[in-house]
Amino acid sequence: LGGVDGLLHVADMSWTRVNKPADVIKVGDQIEVKVLKVNAETHKISLGHKQLQPDPWTLAAEQFHVGDKVKGTVARLADFGAFVNLAPGVDGLVHVSEMSWAKKVRKPSDLVSVGDQVEVVILGVNPAEKRISLGLKQALGDPWEDAQKKYPVGSIVEASVTNMANFGAFVDLGDGIEGMIHVGDITREKRI
């Protein structure tokens, strides 16, 4: 800065995640920065580059609404869910409980990988905390919405037994719908 050095911290380079400064700038680049803080006692100047662009979370509050179906890219995985990039600098979280109607997802990598393009539904938007909660299974549609039409009372269906319990048997009706045959309804011939 004309004979005085300032520090552009990696967190102030871009609204998107920056792993290392060399991913954004290199020695010798001429860049425009904003002076964030001057400490005369320690002779340090803090600089910002991302502050010259609008905060993407301000735009996210206007762009994303609960119930919207949007497309994004899986940016990273954690034990509890997958972060999906919806716009530059704006990631939302698909919690493992919101990934599938049909199967219990133990870890996100069972269903998605980094780089996958996914369609998700916005479940919640909190720009103040920079959080958007997403649902992967909701984008596929809830199989229970058509269950009453597909399986009316009195209809006969064929299904595979998936689990047994003392009180009955669980069967897979497909599309994430599980049925239960109570022990008293298994046979009329004898008491089980």
JSON list of C-alpha atoms in Angstrom, two decimals:
[
{"chain": "A", "resi": 1, "resn": "LEU", "atom": "CA", "xyz": [0.00, 0.00, 0.00]},
{"chain": "A", "resi": 2, "resn": "GLY", "atom": "CA", "xyz": [2.56, 2.58, -1.12]},
{"chain": "A", "resi": 3, "resn": "GLY", "atom": "CA", "xyz": [5.37, 1.37, 1.16]},
{"chain": "A", "resi": 4, "resn": "VAL", "atom": "CA", "xyz": [3.19, -0.04, 3.95]},
{"chain": "A", "resi": 5, "resn": "ASP", "atom": "CA", "xyz": [2.10, -3.69, 4.02]},
{"chain": "A", "resi": 6, "resn": "GLY", "atom": "CA", "xyz": [-1.43, -4.76, 4.86]},
{"chain": "A", "resi": 7, "resn": "LEU", "atom": "CA", "xyz": [-2.78, -8.25, 5.49]},
{"chain": "A", "resi": 8, "resn": "LEU", "atom": "CA", "xyz": [-5.54, -9.67, 3.33]},
{"chain": "A", "resi": 9, "resn": "HIS", "atom": "CA", "xyz": [-6.66, -12.64, 5.41]},
{"chain": "A", "resi": 10, "resn": "VAL", "atom": "CA", "xyz": [-7.83, -15.74, 3.52]},
{"chain": "A", "resi": 11, "resn": "ALA", "atom": "CA", "xyz": [-11.28, -15.34, 5.12]},
{"chain": "A", "resi": 12, "resn": "ASP", "atom": "CA", "xyz": [-11.61, -11.86, 3.57]},
{"chain": "A", "resi": 13, "resn": "MET", "atom": "CA", "xyz": [-10.56, -12.84, 0.02]},
{"chain": "A", "resi": 14, "resn": "SER", "atom": "CA", "xyz": [-13.86, -14.20, -1.25]},
{"chain": "A", "resi": 15, "resn": "TRP", "atom": "CA", "xyz": [-17.40, -14.98, -0.10]},
{"chain": "A", "resi": 16, "resn": "THR", "atom": "CA", "xyz": [-16.79, -18.53, -1.36]},
{"chain": "A", "resi": 17, "resn": "ARG", "atom": "CA", "xyz": [-14.59, -20.96, 0.55]},
{"chain": "A", "resi": 18, "resn": "VAL", "atom": "CA", "xyz": [-10.86, -20.39, -0.13]},
{"chain": "A", "resi": 19, "resn": "ASN", "atom": "CA", "xyz": [-8.49, -23.23, 0.76]},
{"chain": "A", "resi": 20, "resn": "LYS", "atom": "CA", "xyz": [-5.28, -21.30, 0.14]},
{"chain": "A", "resi": 21, "resn": "PRO", "atom": "CA", "xyz": [-4.54, -17.73, -1.01]},
{"chain": "A", "resi": 22, "resn": "ALA", "atom": "CA", "xyz": [-2.83, -18.96, -4.20]},
{"chain": "A", "resi": 23, "resn": "ASP", "atom": "CA", "xyz": [-6.23, -20.24, -5.37]},
{"chain": "A", "resi": 24, "resn": "VAL", "atom": "CA", "xyz": [-7.42, -16.61, -5.64]},
{"chain": "A", "resi": 25, "resn": "ILE", "atom": "CA", "xyz": [-4.38, -14.36, -6.09]},
{"chain": "A", "resi": 26, "resn": "LYS", "atom": "CA", "xyz": [-0.64, -14.57, -6.76]},
{"chain": "A", "resi": 27, "resn": "VAL", "atom": "CA", "xyz": [2.39, -12.46, -5.89]},
{"chain": "A", "resi": 28, "resn": "GLY", "atom": "CA", "xyz": [2.55, -9.41, -8.14]},
{"chain": "A", "resi": 29, "resn": "ASP", "atom": "CA", "xyz": [-1.20, -9.15, -8.76]},
{"chain": "A", "resi": 30, "resn": "GLN", "atom": "CA", "xyz": [-2.66, -5.66, -8.59]},
{"chain": "A", "resi": 31, "resn": "ILE", "atom": "CA", "xyz": [-5.89, -5.91, -6.60]},
{"chain": "A", "resi": 32, "resn": "GLU", "atom": "CA", "xyz": [-8.43, -3.55, -5.15]},
{"chain": "A", "resi": 33, "resn": "VAL", "atom": "CA", "xyz": [-9.02, -3.96, -1.40]},
{"chain": "A", "resi": 34, "resn": "LYS", "atom": "CA", "xyz": [-10.94, -2.24, 1.35]},
{"chain": "A", "resi": 35, "resn": "VAL", "atom": "CA", "xyz": [-9.18, -1.11, 4.55]},
{"chain": "A", "resi": 36, "resn": "LEU", "atom": "CA", "xyz": [-11.00, -2.88, 7.38]},
{"chain": "A", "resi": 37, "resn": "LYS", "atom": "CA", "xyz": [-8.87, -1.93, 10.37]},
{"chain": "A", "resi": 38, "resn": "VAL", "atom": "CA", "xyz": [-5.74, 0.08, 11.18]},
{"chain": "A", "resi": 39, "resn": "ASN", "atom": "CA", "xyz": [-3.89, -0.59, 14.42]},
{"chain": "A", "resi": 40, "resn": "ALA", "atom": "CA", "xyz": [-1.35, 2.21, 14.93]},
{"chain": "A", "resi": 41, "resn": "GLU", "atom": "CA", "xyz": [0.13, 0.54, 18.03]},
{"chain": "A", "resi": 42, "resn": "THR", "atom": "CA", "xyz": [1.02, -2.73, 16.32]},
{"chain": "A", "resi": 43, "resn": "HIS", "atom": "CA", "xyz": [1.48, -1.16, 12.87]},
{"chain": "A", "resi": 44, "resn": "LYS", "atom": "CA", "xyz": [-0.97, -3.60, 11.26]},
{"chain": "A", "resi": 45, "resn": "ILE", "atom": "CA", "xyz": [-3.53, -2.95, 8.57]},
{"chain": "A", "resi": 46, "resn": "SER", "atom": "CA", "xyz": [-6.34, -5.46, 7.92]},
{"chain": "A", "resi": 47, "resn": "LEU", "atom": "CA", "xyz": [-7.69, -5.57, 4.39]},
{"chain": "A", "resi": 48, "resn": "GLY", "atom": "CA", "xyz": [-10.70, -7.10, 2.69]},
{"chain": "A", "resi": 49, "resn": "HIS", "atom": "CA", "xyz": [-11.41, -8.03, -0.91]},
{"chain": "A", "resi": 50, "resn": "LYS", "atom": "CA", "xyz": [-14.80, -9.73, -0.57]},
{"chain": "A", "resi": 51, "resn": "GLN", "atom": "CA", "xyz": [-16.19, -6.61, 1.10]},
{"chain": "A", "resi": 52, "resn": "LEU", "atom": "CA", "xyz": [-16.13, -4.91, -2.30]},
{"chain": "A", "resi": 53, "resn": "GLN", "atom": "CA", "xyz": [-18.87, -7.28, -3.54]},
{"chain": "A", "resi": 54, "resn": "PRO", "atom": "CA", "xyz": [-22.38, -7.67, -2.10]},
{"chain": "A", "resi": 55, "resn": "ASP", "atom": "CA", "xyz": [-22.78, -10.29, 0.62]},
{"chain": "A", "resi": 56, "resn": "PRO", "atom": "CA", "xyz": [-24.32, -13.32, -1.14]},
{"chain": "A", "resi": 57, "resn": "TRP", "atom": "CA", "xyz": [-26.40, -14.06, 1.96]},
{"chain": "A", "resi": 58, "resn": "THR", "atom": "CA", "xyz": [-28.21, -10.76, 1.53]},
{"chain": "A", "resi": 59, "resn": "LEU", "atom": "CA", "xyz": [-29.16, -11.88, -1.96]},
{"chain": "A", "resi": 60, "resn": "ALA", "atom": "CA", "xyz": [-29.97, -15.40, -0.70]},
{"chain": "A", "resi": 61, "resn": "ALA", "atom": "CA", "xyz": [-32.74, -14.03, 1.54]},
{"chain": "A", "resi": 62, "resn": "GLU", "atom": "CA", "xyz": [-34.43, -12.60, -1.57]},
{"chain": "A", "resi": 63, "resn": "GLN", "atom": "CA", "xyz": [-33.62, -15.51, -3.89]},
{"chain": "A", "resi": 64, "resn": "PHE", "atom": "CA", "xyz": [-34.45, -18.62, -1.82]},
{"chain": "A", "resi": 65, "resn": "HIS", "atom": "CA", "xyz": [-37.80, -19.31, -0.15]},
{"chain": "A", "resi": 66, "resn": "VAL", "atom": "CA", "xyz": [-39.18, -22.23, 1.85]},
{"chain": "A", "resi": 67, "resn": "GLY", "atom": "CA", "xyz": [-40.76, -24.75, -0.51]},
{"chain": "A", "resi": 68, "resn": "ASP", "atom": "CA", "xyz": [-38.66, -23.76, -3.56]},
{"chain": "A", "resi": 69, "resn": "LYS", "atom": "CA", "xyz": [-37.19, -26.64, -5.57]},
{"chain": "A", "resi": 70, "resn": "VAL", "atom": "CA", "xyz": [-33.64, -25.71, -6.64]},
{"chain": "A", "resi": 71, "resn": "LYS", "atom": "CA", "xyz": [-30.56, -27.34, -8.17]},
{"chain": "A", "resi": 72, "resn": "GLY", "atom": "CA", "xyz": [-27.11, -27.28, -6.62]},
{"chain": "A", "resi": 73, "resn": "THR", "atom": "CA", "xyz": [-23.78, -29.05, -6.42]},
{"chain": "A", "resi": 74, "resn": "VAL", "atom": "CA", "xyz": [-22.64, -31.16, -3.47]},
{"chain": "A", "resi": 75, "resn": "ALA", "atom": "CA", "xyz": [-19.70, -29.15, -2.12]},
{"chain": "A", "resi": 76, "resn": "ARG", "atom": "CA", "xyz": [-18.61, -31.23, 0.87]},
{"chain": "A", "resi": 77, "resn": "LEU", "atom": "CA", "xyz": [-19.74, -34.05, 3.12]},
{"chain": "A", "resi": 78, "resn": "ALA", "atom": "CA", "xyz": [-19.89, -34.28, 6.91]},
{"chain": "A", "resi": 79, "resn": "ASP", "atom": "CA", "xyz": [-21.03, -37.10, 9.20]},
{"chain": "A", "resi": 80, "resn": "PHE", "atom": "CA", "xyz": [-24.38, -35.37, 9.72]},
{"chain": "A", "resi": 81, "resn": "GLY", "atom": "CA", "xyz": [-25.16, -34.35, 6.14]},
{"chain": "A", "resi": 82, "resn": "ALA", "atom": "CA", "xyz": [-24.13, -32.88, 2.81]},
{"chain": "A", "resi": 83, "resn": "PHE", "atom": "CA", "xyz": [-23.44, -29.22, 2.04]},
{"chain": "A", "resi": 84, "resn": "VAL", "atom": "CA", "xyz": [-24.88, -28.17, -1.31]},
{"chain": "A", "resi": 85, "resn": "ASN", "atom": "CA", "xyz": [-23.67, -25.06, -3.13]},
{"chain": "A", "resi": 86, "resn": "LEU", "atom": "CA", "xyz": [-26.74, -23.16, -4.32]},
{"chain": "A", "resi": 87, "resn": "ALA", "atom": "CA", "xyz": [-25.02, -19.93, -5.44]},
{"chain": "A", "resi": 88, "resn": "PRO", "atom": "CA", "xyz": [-21.49, -18.51, -5.14]},
{"chain": "A", "resi": 89, "resn": "GLY", "atom": "CA", "xyz": [-20.85, -18.18, -1.40]},
{"chain": "A", "resi": 90, "resn": "VAL", "atom": "CA", "xyz": [-24.16, -19.78, -0.38]},
{"chain": "A", "resi": 91, "resn": "ASP", "atom": "CA", "xyz": [-24.22, -23.40, 0.80]},
{"chain": "A", "resi": 92, "resn": "GLY", "atom": "CA", "xyz": [-27.19, -25.19, 2.30]},
{"chain": "A", "resi": 93, "resn": "LEU", "atom": "CA", "xyz": [-27.24, -28.35, 4.41]},
{"chain": "A", "resi": 94, "resn": "VAL", "atom": "CA", "xyz": [-29.11, -31.56, 3.64]},
{"chain": "A", "resi": 95, "resn": "HIS", "atom": "CA", "xyz": [-29.23, -33.36, 6.99]},
{"chain": "A", "resi": 96, "resn": "VAL", "atom": "CA", "xyz": [-28.99, -37.18, 6.76]},
{"chain": "A", "resi": 97, "resn": "SER", "atom": "CA", "xyz": [-32.59, -37.42, 8.02]},
{"chain": "A", "resi": 98, "resn": "GLU", "atom": "CA", "xyz": [-33.74, -35.47, 4.93]},
{"chain": "A", "resi": 99, "resn": "MET", "atom": "CA", "xyz": [-31.98, -37.65, 2.33]},
{"chain": "A", "resi": 100, "resn": "SER", "atom": "CA", "xyz": [-34.27, -40.62, 1.71]},
{"chain": "A", "resi": 101, "resn": "TRP", "atom": "CA", "xyz": [-37.82, -41.76, 2.38]},
{"chain": "A", "resi": 102, "resn": "ALA", "atom": "CA", "xyz": [-36.93, -45.40, 1.78]},
{"chain": "A", "resi": 103, "resn": "LYS", "atom": "CA", "xyz": [-33.71, -46.22, 3.54]},
{"chain": "A", "resi": 104, "resn": "LYS", "atom": "CA", "xyz": [-32.02, -45.15, 6.71]},
{"chain": "A", "resi": 105, "resn": "VAL", "atom": "CA", "xyz": [-28.97, -43.17, 5.65]},
{"chain": "A", "resi": 106, "resn": "ARG", "atom": "CA", "xyz": [-26.04, -43.70, 8.02]},
{"chain": "A", "resi": 107, "resn": "LYS", "atom": "CA", "xyz": [-23.64, -41.43, 6.16]},
{"chain": "A", "resi": 108, "resn": "PRO", "atom": "CA", "xyz": [-24.21, -38.99, 3.28]},
{"chain": "A", "resi": 109, "resn": "SER", "atom": "CA", "xyz": [-21.70, -40.76, 1.03]},
{"chain": "A", "resi": 110, "resn": "ASP", "atom": "CA", "xyz": [-24.19, -43.67, 0.83]},
{"chain": "A", "resi": 111, "resn": "LEU", "atom": "CA", "xyz": [-26.30, -41.47, -1.48]},
{"chain": "A", "resi": 112, "resn": "VAL", "atom": "CA", "xyz": [-24.26, -38.52, -2.77]},
{"chain": "A", "resi": 113, "resn": "SER", "atom": "CA", "xyz": [-20.68, -37.60, -3.64]},
{"chain": "A", "resi": 114, "resn": "VAL", "atom": "CA", "xyz": [-18.83, -34.30, -3.83]},
{"chain": "A", "resi": 115, "resn": "GLY", "atom": "CA", "xyz": [-19.49, -32.77, -7.26]},
{"chain": "A", "resi": 116, "resn": "ASP", "atom": "CA", "xyz": [-22.92, -34.40, -7.73]},
{"chain": "A", "resi": 117, "resn": "GLN", "atom": "CA", "xyz": [-25.64, -32.19, -9.19]},
{"chain": "A", "resi": 118, "resn": "VAL", "atom": "CA", "xyz": [-28.74, -32.56, -7.00]},
{"chain": "A", "resi": 119, "resn": "GLU", "atom": "CA", "xyz": [-32.26, -31.19, -6.87]},
{"chain": "A", "resi": 120, "resn": "VAL", "atom": "CA", "xyz": [-33.35, -30.17, -3.37]},
{"chain": "A", "resi": 121, "resn": "VAL", "atom": "CA", "xyz": [-36.24, -28.42, -1.64]},
{"chain": "A", "resi": 122, "resn": "ILE", "atom": "CA", "xyz": [-35.64, -25.40, 0.62]},
{"chain": "A", "resi": 123, "resn": "LEU", "atom": "CA", "xyz": [-36.88, -26.35, 4.12]},
{"chain": "A", "resi": 124, "resn": "GLY", "atom": "CA", "xyz": [-35.67, -23.27, 5.98]},
{"chain": "A", "resi": 125, "resn": "VAL", "atom": "CA", "xyz": [-33.79, -20.00, 5.36]},
{"chain": "A", "resi": 126, "resn": "ASN", "atom": "CA", "xyz": [-31.96, -18.09, 8.09]},
{"chain": "A", "resi": 127, "resn": "PRO", "atom": "CA", "xyz": [-29.78, -15.36, 6.50]},
{"chain": "A", "resi": 128, "resn": "ALA", "atom": "CA", "xyz": [-28.78, -13.92, 9.90]},
{"chain": "A", "resi": 129, "resn": "GLU", "atom": "CA", "xyz": [-27.06, -17.21, 10.81]},
{"chain": "A", "resi": 130, "resn": "LYS", "atom": "CA", "xyz": [-26.10, -17.91, 7.19]},
{"chain": "A", "resi": 131, "resn": "ARG", "atom": "CA", "xyz": [-28.00, -21.20, 7.13]},
{"chain": "A", "resi": 132, "resn": "ILE", "atom": "CA", "xyz": [-30.29, -22.84, 4.64]},
{"chain": "A", "resi": 133, "resn": "SER", "atom": "CA", "xyz": [-31.73, -26.25, 5.43]},
{"chain": "A", "resi": 134, "resn": "LEU", "atom": "CA", "xyz": [-32.47, -28.48, 2.47]},
{"chain": "A", "resi": 135, "resn": "GLY", "atom": "CA", "xyz": [-34.32, -31.70, 1.76]},
{"chain": "A", "resi": 136, "resn": "LEU", "atom": "CA", "xyz": [-33.22, -34.20, -0.86]},
{"chain": "A", "resi": 137, "resn": "LYS", "atom": "CA", "xyz": [-36.10, -36.63, -0.31]},
{"chain": "A", "resi": 138, "resn": "GLN", "atom": "CA", "xyz": [-38.71, -33.87, -0.60]},
{"chain": "A", "resi": 139, "resn": "ALA", "atom": "CA", "xyz": [-37.57, -33.17, -4.18]},
{"chain": "A", "resi": 140, "resn": "LEU", "atom": "CA", "xyz": [-38.52, -36.75, -5.06]},
{"chain": "A", "resi": 141, "resn": "GLY", "atom": "CA", "xyz": [-42.02, -36.40, -3.61]},
{"chain": "A", "resi": 142, "resn": "ASP", "atom": "CA", "xyz": [-43.46, -37.99, -0.48]},
{"chain": "A", "resi": 143, "resn": "PRO", "atom": "CA", "xyz": [-44.55, -41.58, -1.25]},
{"chain": "A", "resi": 144, "resn": "TRP", "atom": "CA", "xyz": [-47.11, -41.36, 1.56]},
{"chain": "A", "resi": 145, "resn": "GLU", "atom": "CA", "xyz": [-49.12, -38.74, -0.37]},
{"chain": "A", "resi": 146, "resn": "ASP", "atom": "CA", "xyz": [-50.33, -41.43, -2.80]},
{"chain": "A", "resi": 147, "resn": "ALA", "atom": "CA", "xyz": [-50.29, -44.35, -0.35]},
{"chain": "A", "resi": 148, "resn": "GLN", "atom": "CA", "xyz": [-54.03, -44.23, 0.37]},
{"chain": "A", "resi": 149, "resn": "LYS", "atom": "CA", "xyz": [-54.86, -44.31, -3.36]},
{"chain": "A", "resi": 150, "resn": "LYS", "atom": "CA", "xyz": [-52.25, -46.96, -4.16]},
{"chain": "A", "resi": 151, "resn": "TYR", "atom": "CA", "xyz": [-53.11, -49.21, -1.19]},
{"chain": "A", "resi": 152, "resn": "PRO", "atom": "CA", "xyz": [-56.82, -48.76, -0.38]},
{"chain": "A", "resi": 153, "resn": "VAL", "atom": "CA", "xyz": [-58.22, -50.66, 2.58]},
{"chain": "A", "resi": 154, "resn": "GLY", "atom": "CA", "xyz": [-59.25, -54.15, 1.44]},
{"chain": "A", "resi": 155, "resn": "SER", "atom": "CA", "xyz": [-56.84, -54.33, -1.50]},
{"chain": "A", "resi": 156, "resn": "ILE", "atom": "CA", "xyz": [-54.57, -57.35, -1.89]},
{"chain": "A", "resi": 157, "resn": "VAL", "atom": "CA", "xyz": [-50.85, -56.77, -2.49]},
{"chain": "A", "resi": 158, "resn": "GLU", "atom": "CA", "xyz": [-47.78, -58.95, -2.66]},
{"chain": "A", "resi": 159, "resn": "ALA", "atom": "CA", "xyz": [-44.76, -57.82, -0.61]},
{"chain": "A", "resi": 160, "resn": "SER", "atom": "CA", "xyz": [-41.47, -59.09, 0.76]},
{"chain": "A", "resi": 161, "resn": "VAL", "atom": "CA", "xyz": [-41.00, -59.55, 4.50]},
{"chain": "A", "resi": 162, "resn": "THR", "atom": "CA", "xyz": [-38.15, -57.29, 5.63]},
{"chain": "A", "resi": 163, "resn": "ASN", "atom": "CA", "xyz": [-38.14, -57.73, 9.41]},
{"chain": "A", "resi": 164, "resn": "MET", "atom": "CA", "xyz": [-39.75, -59.80, 12.15]},
{"chain": "A", "resi": 165, "resn": "ALA", "atom": "CA", "xyz": [-40.75, -58.71, 15.66]},
{"chain": "A", "resi": 166, "resn": "ASN", "atom": "CA", "xyz": [-42.63, -60.37, 18.53]},
{"chain": "A", "resi": 167, "resn": "PHE", "atom": "CA", "xyz": [-45.76, -58.38, 17.64]},
{"chain": "A", "resi": 168, "resn": "GLY", "atom": "CA", "xyz": [-45.71, -58.99, 13.86]},
{"chain": "A", "resi": 169, "resn": "ALA", "atom": "CA", "xyz": [-43.90, -58.82, 10.55]},
{"chain": "A", "resi": 170, "resn": "PHE", "atom": "CA", "xyz": [-42.77, -55.80, 8.51]},
{"chain": "A", "resi": 171, "resn": "VAL", "atom": "CA", "xyz": [-43.14, -55.85, 4.72]},
{"chain": "A", "resi": 172, "resn": "ASP", "atom": "CA", "xyz": [-41.74, -53.64, 1.96]},
{"chain": "A", "resi": 173, "resn": "LEU", "atom": "CA", "xyz": [-44.48, -52.24, -0.28]},
{"chain": "A", "resi": 174, "resn": "GLY", "atom": "CA", "xyz": [-41.97, -50.29, -2.40]},
{"chain": "A", "resi": 175, "resn": "ASP", "atom": "CA", "xyz": [-41.23, -46.59, -2.83]},
{"chain": "A", "resi": 176, "resn": "GLY", "atom": "CA", "xyz": [-40.20, -46.24, 0.81]},
{"chain": "A", "resi": 177, "resn": "ILE", "atom": "CA", "xyz": [-43.47, -47.51, 2.23]},
{"chain": "A", "resi": 178, "resn": "GLU", "atom": "CA", "xyz": [-43.34, -50.21, 4.85]},
{"chain": "A", "resi": 179, "resn": "GLY", "atom": "CA", "xyz": [-46.36, -52.13, 6.12]},
{"chain": "A", "resi": 180, "resn": "MET", "atom": "CA", "xyz": [-46.84, -54.17, 9.28]},
{"chain": "A", "resi": 181, "resn": "ILE", "atom": "CA", "xyz": [-48.81, -57.39, 9.67]},
{"chain": "A", "resi": 182, "resn": "HIS", "atom": "CA", "xyz": [-49.87, -57.71, 13.30]},
{"chain": "A", "resi": 183, "resn": "VAL", "atom": "CA", "xyz": [-49.28, -61.16, 14.82]},
{"chain": "A", "resi": 184, "resn": "GLY", "atom": "CA", "xyz": [-53.05, -61.55, 15.27]},
{"chain": "A", "resi": 185, "resn": "ASP", "atom": "CA", "xyz": [-53.61, -61.03, 11.52]},
{"chain": "A", "resi": 186, "resn": "ILE", "atom": "CA", "xyz": [-51.03, -63.51, 10.19]},
{"chain": "A", "resi": 187, "resn": "THR", "atom": "CA", "xyz": [-53.24, -66.62, 10.29]},
{"chain": "A", "resi": 188, "resn": "ARG", "atom": "CA", "xyz": [-56.69, -67.75, 11.41]},
{"chain": "A", "resi": 189, "resn": "GLU", "atom": "CA", "xyz": [-55.67, -71.38, 11.84]},
{"chain": "A", "resi": 190, "resn": "LYS", "atom": "CA", "xyz": [-53.86, -71.12, 15.15]},
{"chain": "A", "resi": 191, "resn": "ARG", "atom": "CA", "xyz": [-52.75, -68.63, 17.77]},
{"chain": "A", "resi": 192, "resn": "ILE", "atom": "CA", "xyz": [-49.17, -67.49, 17.17]}
]
